[in-house]
PDB file of C-alpha atoms in Angstrom:
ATOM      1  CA  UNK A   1     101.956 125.273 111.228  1.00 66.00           C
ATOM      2  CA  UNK A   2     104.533 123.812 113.603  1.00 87.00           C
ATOM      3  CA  UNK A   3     107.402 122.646 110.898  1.00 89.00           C
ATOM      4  CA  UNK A   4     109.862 123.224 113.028  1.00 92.00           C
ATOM      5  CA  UNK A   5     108.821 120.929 115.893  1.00 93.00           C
ATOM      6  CA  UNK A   6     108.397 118.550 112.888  1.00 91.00           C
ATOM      7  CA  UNK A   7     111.305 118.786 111.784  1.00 92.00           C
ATOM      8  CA  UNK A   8     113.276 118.388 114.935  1.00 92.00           C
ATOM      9  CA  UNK A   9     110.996 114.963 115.620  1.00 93.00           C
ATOM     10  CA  UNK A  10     112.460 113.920 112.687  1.00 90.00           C
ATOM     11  CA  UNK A  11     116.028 115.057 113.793  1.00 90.00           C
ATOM     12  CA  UNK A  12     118.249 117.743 112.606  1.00 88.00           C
ATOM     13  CA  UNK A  13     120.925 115.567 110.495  1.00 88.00           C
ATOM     14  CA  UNK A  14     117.654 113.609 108.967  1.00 87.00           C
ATOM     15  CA  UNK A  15     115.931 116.993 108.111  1.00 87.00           C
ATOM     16  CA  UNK A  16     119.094 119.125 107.192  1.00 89.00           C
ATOM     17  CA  UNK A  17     119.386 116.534 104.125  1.00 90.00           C
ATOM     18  CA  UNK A  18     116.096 117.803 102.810  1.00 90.00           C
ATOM     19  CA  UNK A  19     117.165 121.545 103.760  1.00 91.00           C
ATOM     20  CA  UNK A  20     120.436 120.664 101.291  1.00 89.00           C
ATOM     21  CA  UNK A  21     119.167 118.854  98.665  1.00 90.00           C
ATOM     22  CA  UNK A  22     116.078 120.897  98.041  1.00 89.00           C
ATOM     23  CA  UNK A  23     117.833 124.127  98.722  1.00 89.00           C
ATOM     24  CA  UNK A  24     115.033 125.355 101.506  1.00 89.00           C
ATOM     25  CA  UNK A  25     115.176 128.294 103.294  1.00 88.00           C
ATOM     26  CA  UNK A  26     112.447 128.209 106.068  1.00 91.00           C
ATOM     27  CA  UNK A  27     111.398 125.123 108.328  1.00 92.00           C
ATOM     28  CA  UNK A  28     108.191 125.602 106.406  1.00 91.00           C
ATOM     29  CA  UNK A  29     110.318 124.608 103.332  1.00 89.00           C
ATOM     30  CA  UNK A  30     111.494 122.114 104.247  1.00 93.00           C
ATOM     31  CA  UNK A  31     108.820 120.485 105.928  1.00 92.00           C
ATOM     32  CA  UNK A  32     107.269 120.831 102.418  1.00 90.00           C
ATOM     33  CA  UNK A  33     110.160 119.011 101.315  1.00 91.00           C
ATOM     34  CA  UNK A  34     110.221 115.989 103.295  1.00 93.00           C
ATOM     35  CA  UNK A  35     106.475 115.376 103.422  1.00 92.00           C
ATOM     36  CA  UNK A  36     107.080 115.649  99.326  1.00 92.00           C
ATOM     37  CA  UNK A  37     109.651 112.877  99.689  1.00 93.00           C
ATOM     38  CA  UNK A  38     107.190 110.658 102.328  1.00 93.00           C
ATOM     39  CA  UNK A  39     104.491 110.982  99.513  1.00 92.00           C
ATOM     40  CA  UNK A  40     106.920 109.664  97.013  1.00 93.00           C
ATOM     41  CA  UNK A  41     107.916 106.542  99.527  1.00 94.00           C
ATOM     42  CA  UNK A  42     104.487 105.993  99.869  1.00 93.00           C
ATOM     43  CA  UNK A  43     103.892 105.430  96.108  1.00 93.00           C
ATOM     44  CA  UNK A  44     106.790 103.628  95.571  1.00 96.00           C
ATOM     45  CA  UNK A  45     106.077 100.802  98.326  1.00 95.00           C
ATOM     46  CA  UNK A  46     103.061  99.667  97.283  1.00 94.00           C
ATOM     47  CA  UNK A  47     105.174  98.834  93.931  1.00 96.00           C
ATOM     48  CA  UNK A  48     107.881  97.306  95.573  1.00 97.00           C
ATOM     49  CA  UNK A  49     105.821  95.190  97.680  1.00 96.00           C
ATOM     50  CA  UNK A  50     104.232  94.154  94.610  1.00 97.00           C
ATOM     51  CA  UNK A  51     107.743  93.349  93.280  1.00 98.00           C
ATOM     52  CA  UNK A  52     108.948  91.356  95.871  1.00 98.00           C
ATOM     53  CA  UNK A  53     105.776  88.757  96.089  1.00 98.00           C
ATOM     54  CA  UNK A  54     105.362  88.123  92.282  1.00 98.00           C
ATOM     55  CA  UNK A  55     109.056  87.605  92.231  1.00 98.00           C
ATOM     56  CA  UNK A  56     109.133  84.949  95.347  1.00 98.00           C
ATOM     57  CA  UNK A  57     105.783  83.294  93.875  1.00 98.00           C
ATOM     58  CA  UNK A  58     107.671  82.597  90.342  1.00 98.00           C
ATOM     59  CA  UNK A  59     110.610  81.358  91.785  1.00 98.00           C
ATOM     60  CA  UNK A  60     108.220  79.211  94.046  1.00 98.00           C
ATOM     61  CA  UNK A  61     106.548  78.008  91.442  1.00 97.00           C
ATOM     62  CA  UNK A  62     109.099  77.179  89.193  1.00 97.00           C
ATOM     63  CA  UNK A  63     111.361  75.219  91.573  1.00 97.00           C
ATOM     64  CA  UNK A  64     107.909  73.916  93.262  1.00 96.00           C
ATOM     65  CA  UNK A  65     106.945  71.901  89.469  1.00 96.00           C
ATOM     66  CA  UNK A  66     110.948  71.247  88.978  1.00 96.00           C
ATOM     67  CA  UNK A  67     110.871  69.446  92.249  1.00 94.00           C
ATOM     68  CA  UNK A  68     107.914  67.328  91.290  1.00 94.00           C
ATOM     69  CA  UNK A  69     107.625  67.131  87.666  1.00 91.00           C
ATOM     70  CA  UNK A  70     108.465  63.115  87.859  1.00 83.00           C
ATOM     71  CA  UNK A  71     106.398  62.734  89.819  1.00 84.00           C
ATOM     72  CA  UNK A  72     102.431  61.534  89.223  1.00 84.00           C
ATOM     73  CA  UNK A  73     101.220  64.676  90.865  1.00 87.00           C
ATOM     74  CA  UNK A  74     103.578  67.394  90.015  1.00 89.00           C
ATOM     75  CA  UNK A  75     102.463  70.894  91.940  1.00 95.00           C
ATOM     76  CA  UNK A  76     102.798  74.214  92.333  1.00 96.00           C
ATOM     77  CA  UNK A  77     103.821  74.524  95.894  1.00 96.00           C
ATOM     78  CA  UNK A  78     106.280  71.997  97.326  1.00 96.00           C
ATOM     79  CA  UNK A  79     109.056  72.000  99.646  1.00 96.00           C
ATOM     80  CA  UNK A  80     112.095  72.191  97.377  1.00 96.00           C
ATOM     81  CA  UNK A  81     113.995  74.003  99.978  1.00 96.00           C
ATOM     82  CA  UNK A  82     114.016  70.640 101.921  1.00 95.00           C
ATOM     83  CA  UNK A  83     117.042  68.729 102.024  1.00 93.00           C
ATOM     84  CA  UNK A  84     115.389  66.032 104.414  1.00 92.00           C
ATOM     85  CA  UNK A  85     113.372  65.468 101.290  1.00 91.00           C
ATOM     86  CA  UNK A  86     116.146  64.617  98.821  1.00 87.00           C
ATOM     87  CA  UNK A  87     116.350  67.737  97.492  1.00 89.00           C
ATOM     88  CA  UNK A  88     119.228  69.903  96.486  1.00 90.00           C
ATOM     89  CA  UNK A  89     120.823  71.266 100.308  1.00 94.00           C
ATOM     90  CA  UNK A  90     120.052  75.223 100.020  1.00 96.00           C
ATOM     91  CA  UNK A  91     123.617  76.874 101.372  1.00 96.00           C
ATOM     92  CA  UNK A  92     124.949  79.724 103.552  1.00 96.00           C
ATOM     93  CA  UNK A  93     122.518  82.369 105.316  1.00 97.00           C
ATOM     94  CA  UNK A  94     119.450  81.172 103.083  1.00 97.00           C
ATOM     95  CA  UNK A  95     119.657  77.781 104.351  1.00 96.00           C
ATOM     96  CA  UNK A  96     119.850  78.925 107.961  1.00 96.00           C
ATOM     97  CA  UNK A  97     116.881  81.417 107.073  1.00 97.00           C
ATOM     98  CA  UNK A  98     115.041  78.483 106.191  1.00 97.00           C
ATOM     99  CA  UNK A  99     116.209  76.325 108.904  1.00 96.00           C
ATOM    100  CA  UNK A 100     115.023  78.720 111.510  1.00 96.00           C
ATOM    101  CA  UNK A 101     111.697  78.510 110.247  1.00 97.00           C
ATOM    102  CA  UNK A 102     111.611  74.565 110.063  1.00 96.00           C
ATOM    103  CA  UNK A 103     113.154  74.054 113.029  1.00 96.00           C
ATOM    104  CA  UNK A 104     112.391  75.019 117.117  1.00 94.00           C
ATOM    105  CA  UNK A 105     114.990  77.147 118.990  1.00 92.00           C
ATOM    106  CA  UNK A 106     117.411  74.225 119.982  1.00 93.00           C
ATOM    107  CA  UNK A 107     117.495  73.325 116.159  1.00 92.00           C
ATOM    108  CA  UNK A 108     115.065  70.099 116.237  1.00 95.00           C
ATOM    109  CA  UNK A 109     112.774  69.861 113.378  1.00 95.00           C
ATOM    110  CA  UNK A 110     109.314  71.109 114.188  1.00 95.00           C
ATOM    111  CA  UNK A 111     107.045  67.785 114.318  1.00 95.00           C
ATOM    112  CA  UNK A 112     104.258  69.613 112.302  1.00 95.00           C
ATOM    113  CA  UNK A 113     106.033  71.116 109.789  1.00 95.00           C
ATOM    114  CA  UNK A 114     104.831  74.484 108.513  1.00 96.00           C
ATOM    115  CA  UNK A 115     103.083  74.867 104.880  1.00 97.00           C
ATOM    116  CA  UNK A 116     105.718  75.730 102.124  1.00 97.00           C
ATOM    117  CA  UNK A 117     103.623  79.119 101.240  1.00 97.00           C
ATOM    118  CA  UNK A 118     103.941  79.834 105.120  1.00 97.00           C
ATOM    119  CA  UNK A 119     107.512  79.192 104.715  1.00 97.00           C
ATOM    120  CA  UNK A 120     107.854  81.297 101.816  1.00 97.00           C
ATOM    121  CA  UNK A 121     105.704  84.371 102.960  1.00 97.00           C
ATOM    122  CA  UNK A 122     108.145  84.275 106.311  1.00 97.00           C
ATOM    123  CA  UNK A 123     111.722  84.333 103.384  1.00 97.00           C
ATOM    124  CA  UNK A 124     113.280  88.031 103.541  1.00 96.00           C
ATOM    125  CA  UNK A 125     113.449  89.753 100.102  1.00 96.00           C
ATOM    126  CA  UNK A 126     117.083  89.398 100.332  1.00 96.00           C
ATOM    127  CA  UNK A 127     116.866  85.300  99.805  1.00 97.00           C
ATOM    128  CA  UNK A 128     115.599  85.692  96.387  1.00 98.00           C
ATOM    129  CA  UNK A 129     118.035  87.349  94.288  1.00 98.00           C
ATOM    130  CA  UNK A 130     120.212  84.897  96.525  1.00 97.00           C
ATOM    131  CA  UNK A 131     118.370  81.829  95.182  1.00 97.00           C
ATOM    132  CA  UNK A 132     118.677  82.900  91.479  1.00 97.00           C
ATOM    133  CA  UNK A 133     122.272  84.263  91.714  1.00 97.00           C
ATOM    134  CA  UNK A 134     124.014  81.131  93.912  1.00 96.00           C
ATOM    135  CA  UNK A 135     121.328  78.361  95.097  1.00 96.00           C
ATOM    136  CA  UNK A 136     120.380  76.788  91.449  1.00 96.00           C
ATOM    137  CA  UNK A 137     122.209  73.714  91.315  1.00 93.00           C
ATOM    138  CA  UNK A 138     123.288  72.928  87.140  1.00 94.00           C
ATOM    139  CA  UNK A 139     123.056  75.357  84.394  1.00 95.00           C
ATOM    140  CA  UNK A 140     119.636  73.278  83.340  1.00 95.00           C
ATOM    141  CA  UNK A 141     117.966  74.159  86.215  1.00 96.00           C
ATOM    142  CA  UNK A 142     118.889  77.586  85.994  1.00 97.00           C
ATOM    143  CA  UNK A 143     118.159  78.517  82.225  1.00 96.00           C
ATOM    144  CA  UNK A 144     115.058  76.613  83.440  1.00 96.00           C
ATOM    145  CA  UNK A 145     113.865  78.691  86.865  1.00 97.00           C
ATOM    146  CA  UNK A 146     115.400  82.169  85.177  1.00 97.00           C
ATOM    147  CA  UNK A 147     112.557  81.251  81.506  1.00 97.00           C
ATOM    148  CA  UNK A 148     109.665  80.333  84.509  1.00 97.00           C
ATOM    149  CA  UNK A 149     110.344  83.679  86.753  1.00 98.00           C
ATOM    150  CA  UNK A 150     111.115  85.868  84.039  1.00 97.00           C
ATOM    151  CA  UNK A 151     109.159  84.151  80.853  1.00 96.00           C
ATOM    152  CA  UNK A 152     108.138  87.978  79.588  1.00 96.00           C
ATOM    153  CA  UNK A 153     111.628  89.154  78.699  1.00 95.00           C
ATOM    154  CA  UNK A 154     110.929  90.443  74.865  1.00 90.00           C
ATOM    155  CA  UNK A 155     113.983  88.706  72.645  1.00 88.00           C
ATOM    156  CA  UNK A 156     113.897  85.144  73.127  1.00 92.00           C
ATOM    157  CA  UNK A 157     113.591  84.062  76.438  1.00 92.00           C
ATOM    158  CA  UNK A 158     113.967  80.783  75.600  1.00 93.00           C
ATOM    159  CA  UNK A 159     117.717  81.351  74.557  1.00 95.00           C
ATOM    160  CA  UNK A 160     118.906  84.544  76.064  1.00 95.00           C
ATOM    161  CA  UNK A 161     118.180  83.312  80.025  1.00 97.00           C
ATOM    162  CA  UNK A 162     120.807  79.765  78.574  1.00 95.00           C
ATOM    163  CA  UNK A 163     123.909  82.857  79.362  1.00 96.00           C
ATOM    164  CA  UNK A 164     124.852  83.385  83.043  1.00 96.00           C
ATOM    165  CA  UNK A 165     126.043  86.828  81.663  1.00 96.00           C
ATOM    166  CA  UNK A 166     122.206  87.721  81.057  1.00 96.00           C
ATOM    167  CA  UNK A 167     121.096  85.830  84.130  1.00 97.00           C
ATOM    168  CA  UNK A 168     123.464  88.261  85.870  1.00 97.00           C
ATOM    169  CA  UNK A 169     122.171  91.351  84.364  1.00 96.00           C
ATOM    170  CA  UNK A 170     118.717  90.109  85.966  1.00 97.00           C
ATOM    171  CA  UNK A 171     119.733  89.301  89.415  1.00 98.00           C
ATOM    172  CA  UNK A 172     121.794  92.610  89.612  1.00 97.00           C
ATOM    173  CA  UNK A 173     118.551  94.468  88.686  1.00 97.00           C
ATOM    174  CA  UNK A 174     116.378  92.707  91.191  1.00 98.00           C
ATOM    175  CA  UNK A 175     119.643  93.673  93.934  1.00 97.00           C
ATOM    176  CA  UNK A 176     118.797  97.315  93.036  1.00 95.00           C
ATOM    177  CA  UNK A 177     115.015  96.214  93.859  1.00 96.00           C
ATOM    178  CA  UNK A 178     115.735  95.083  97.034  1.00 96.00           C
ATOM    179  CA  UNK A 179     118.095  97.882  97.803  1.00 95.00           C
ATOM    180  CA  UNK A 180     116.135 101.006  97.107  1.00 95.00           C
ATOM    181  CA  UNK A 181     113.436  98.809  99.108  1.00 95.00           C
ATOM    182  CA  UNK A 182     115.147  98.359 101.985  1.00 94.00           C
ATOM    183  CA  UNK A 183     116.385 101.815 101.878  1.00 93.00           C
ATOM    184  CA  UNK A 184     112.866 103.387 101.677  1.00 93.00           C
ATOM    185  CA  UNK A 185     111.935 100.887 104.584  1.00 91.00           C
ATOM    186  CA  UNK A 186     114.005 102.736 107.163  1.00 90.00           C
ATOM    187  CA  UNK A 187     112.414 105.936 106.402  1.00 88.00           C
ATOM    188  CA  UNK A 188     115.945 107.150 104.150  1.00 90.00           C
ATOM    189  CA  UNK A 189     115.251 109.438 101.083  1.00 90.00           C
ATOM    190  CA  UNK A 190     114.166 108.049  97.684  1.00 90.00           C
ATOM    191  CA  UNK A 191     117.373 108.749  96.113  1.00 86.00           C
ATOM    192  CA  UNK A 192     120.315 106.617  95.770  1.00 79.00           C
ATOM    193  CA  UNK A 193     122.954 106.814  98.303  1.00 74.00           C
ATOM    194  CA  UNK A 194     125.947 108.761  97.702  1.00 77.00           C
ATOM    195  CA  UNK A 195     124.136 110.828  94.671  1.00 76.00           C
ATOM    196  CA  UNK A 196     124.499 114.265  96.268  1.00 77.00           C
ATOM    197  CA  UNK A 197     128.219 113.377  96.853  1.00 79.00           C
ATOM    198  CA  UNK A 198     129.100 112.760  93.489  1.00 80.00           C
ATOM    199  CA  UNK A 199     126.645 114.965  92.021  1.00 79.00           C
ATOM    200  CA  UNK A 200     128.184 117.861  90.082  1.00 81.00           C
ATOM    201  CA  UNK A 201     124.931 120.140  89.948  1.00 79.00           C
ATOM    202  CA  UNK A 202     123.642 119.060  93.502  1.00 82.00           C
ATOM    203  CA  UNK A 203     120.051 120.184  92.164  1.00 86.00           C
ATOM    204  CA  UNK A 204     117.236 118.390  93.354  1.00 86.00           C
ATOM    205  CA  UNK A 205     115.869 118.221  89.775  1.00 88.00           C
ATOM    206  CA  UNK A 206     118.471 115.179  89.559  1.00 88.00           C
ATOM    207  CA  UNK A 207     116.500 113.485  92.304  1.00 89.00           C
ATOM    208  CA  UNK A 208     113.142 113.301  89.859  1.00 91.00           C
ATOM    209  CA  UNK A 209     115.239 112.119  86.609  1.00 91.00           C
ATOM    210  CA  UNK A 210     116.652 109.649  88.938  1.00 91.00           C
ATOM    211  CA  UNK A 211     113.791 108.527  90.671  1.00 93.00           C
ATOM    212  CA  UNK A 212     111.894 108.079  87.346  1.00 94.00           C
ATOM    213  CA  UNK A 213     114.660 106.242  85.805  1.00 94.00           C
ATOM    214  CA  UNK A 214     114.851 103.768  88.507  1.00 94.00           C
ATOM    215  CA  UNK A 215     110.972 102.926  88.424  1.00 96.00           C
ATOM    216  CA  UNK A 216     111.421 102.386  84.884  1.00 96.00           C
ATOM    217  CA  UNK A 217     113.923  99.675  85.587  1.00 96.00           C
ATOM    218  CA  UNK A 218     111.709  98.141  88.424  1.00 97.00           C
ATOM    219  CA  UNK A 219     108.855  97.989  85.891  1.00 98.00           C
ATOM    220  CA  UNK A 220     110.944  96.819  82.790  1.00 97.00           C
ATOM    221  CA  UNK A 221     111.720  93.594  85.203  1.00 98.00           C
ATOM    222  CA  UNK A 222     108.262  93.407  86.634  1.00 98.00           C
ATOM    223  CA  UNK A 223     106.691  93.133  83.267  1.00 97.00           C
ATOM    224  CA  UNK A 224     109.029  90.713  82.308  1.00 97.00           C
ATOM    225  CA  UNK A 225     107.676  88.330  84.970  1.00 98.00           C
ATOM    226  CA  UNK A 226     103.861  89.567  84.765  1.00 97.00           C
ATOM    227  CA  UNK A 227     102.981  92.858  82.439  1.00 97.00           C
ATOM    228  CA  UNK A 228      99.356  92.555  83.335  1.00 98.00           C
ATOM    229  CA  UNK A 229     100.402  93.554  86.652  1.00 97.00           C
ATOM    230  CA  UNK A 230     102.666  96.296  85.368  1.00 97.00           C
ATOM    231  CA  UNK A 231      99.418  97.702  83.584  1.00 97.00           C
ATOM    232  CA  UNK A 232      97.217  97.203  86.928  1.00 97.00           C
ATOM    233  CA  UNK A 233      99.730  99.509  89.105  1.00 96.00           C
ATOM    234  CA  UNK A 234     100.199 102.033  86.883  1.00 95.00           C
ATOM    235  CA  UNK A 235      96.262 102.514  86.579  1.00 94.00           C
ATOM    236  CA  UNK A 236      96.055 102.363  90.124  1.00 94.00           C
ATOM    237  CA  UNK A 237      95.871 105.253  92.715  1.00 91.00           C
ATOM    238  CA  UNK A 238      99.637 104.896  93.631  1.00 93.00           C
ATOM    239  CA  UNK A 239     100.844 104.640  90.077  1.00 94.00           C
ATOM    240  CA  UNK A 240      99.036 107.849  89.644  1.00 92.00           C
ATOM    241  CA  UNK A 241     100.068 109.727  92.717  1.00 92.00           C
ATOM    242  CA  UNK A 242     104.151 108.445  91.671  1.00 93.00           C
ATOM    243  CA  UNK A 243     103.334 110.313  88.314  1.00 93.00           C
ATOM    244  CA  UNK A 244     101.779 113.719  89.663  1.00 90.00           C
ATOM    245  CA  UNK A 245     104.411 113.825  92.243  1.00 91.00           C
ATOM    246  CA  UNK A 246     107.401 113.115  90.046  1.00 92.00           C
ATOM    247  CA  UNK A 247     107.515 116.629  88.414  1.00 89.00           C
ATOM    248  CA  UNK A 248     108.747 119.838  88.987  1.00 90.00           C
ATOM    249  CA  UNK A 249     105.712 121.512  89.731  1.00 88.00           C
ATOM    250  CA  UNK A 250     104.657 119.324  92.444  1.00 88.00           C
ATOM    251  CA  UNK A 251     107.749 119.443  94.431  1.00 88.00           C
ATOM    252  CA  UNK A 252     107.653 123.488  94.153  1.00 87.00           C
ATOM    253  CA  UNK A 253     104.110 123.166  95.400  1.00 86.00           C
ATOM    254  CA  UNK A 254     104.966 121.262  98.510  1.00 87.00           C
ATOM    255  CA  UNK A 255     107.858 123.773  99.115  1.00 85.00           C
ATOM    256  CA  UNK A 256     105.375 126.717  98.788  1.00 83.00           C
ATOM    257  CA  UNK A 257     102.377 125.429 100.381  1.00 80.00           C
ATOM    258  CA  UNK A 258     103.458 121.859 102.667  1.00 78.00           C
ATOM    259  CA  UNK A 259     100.021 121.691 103.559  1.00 72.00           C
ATOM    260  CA  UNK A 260      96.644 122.189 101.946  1.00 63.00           C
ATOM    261  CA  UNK A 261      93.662 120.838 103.378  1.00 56.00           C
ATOM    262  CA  UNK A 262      91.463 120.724 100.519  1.00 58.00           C
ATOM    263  CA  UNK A 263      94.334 118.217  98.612  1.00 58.00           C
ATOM    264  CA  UNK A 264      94.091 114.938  98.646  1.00 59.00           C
ATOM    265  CA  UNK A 265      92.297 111.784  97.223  1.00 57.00           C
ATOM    266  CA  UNK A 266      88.853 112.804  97.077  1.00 59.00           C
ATOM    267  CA  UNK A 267      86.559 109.511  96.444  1.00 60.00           C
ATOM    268  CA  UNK A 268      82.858 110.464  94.999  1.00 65.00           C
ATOM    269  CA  UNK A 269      80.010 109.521  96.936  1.00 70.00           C
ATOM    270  CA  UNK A 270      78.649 105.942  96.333  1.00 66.00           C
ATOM    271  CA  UNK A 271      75.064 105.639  95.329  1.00 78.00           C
ATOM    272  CA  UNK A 272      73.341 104.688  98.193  1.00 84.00           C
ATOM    273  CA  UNK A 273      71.436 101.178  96.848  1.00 83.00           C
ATOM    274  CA  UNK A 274      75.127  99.942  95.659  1.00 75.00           C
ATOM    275  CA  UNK A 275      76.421 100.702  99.073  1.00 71.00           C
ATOM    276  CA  UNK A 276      74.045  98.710 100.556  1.00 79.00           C
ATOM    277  CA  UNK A 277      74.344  95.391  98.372  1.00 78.00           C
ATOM    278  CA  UNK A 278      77.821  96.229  98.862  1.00 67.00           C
ATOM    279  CA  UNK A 279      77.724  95.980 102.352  1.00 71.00           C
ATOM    280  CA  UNK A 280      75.431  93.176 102.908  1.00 79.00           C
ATOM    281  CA  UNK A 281      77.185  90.704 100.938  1.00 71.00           C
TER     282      UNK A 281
END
């Protein structure tokens, strides 16, 4: 197999962190290595995609019915972020994210304006933790937004999201979210920057305890926002695949053997009648 080619596409300084950390000593190796870690990113996305809607829907949500509760139709999708429409002026780059998006390119409001779920699909992950760390205007409202968003967390929500020290414990968390997301995003490994640095072993075994301790976090504040969706992604195929590649023995199988044809999800043949209701629906 042509690993080295492979690994030069990828570039030597990008490659030679996998021939470090992993402690390779053939381009087949490594190769083994780094498709090992692109499996892992893979599994991990479809998580932290998951992450990053439920979290934008709840704050939606919350501020959406906080925005029109007095009113006779309050809803779940309004234009809080709307300062044109009394409400509380958003500040610093998450007002001019929004802005963009509400305006044309000499700054004039856009005479249709966009839906606020189109607005809120087109928000960058970062806004987020920036709404529920700096945007919320009184201590009310955010006790009030942090018990919506986060209405799962198991001792007392009702009183522990009243302390800004707690609140802060939360935002910080979803930070690391958005981080490790971002990171993954431009194709850098799973593990946390600076780790090999500071590491005293260096041994790649750190990377799995790491990797699984991280997840658990990302979970922990996922199921406090929605734990039936916790319970959906860990039965699902990626959930799966993060647990049969976060051990030992599968990253000493990618190291010996990068590439096995026969591996791989395998689906089992559908029975022909259900395949064709199926597909004439």
């Amino acid at each position: 197999m042509p690993y080295q080619a492979f690994l030069e596409a990828l570039s030597a300084p990008r490659s030679g962190v996998y021939k470090r950390v992993f402690r390779t000593m053939t381009p087949e190796e490594t190769g083994g290595a780094v498709l090992w870690a692109q499996s892992m990113s893979m599994a991990l996305q479809s998580l932290m995609l998951t992450f990053e809607v439920t979290l934008r829907n709840r704050i939606h949500i919350s501020l959406s019915r906080q925005a029109t509760e007095g009113t006779t139709n309050p809803v779940d999708s309004f234009a809080w972020y709307d300062h044109r429409l009394g409400m509380h002026k958003l500040e610093g780059e998450t007002y001019r994210k929004v802005e963009r998006i509400l305006c044309d390119e000499q700054d004039v409001r856009l005479p249709t304006q966009p839906t606020p779920d189109r607005v809120i699909a087109r928000l960058s992950f970062g806004v987020w933790p920036n709404i529920l760390e700096q945007q919320l205007p009184t201590p009310v409202v955010q006790a009030r937004t942090f018990l919506d968003v986060f209405p799962h967390y198991p001792r007392k929500p009702k009183h522990y999201w009243k302390h800004a020290e707690n609140r802060k414990i939360a935002v910080d968390k979803v930070k690391d979210v958005k981080g490790w997301r971002n990171r993954i995003a431009h194709c850098k490994p799973v593990w946390t920057e600076g780790w090999y640095r500071c590491s005293q072993a260096q041994h790649w075994t750190e990377v799995l305890d790491r990797v699984k301790g991280r997840r658990s976090e990302m979970l922990e504040v996922l199921g406090w926002m929605c734990p039936q969706t916790v319970e959906v992604y860990k039965m699902s195929y990626s959930g799966r695949l993060f647990d049969a590649l976060v051990t030992e023995q599968a990253v000493l199988a990618h190291i010996c053997q990068p590439h096995v044809p026969a591996i791989g999800p395998i689906y089992p043949e559908a029975d022909i009648e259900a395949m064709k209701a199926y597909k004439a629906r």
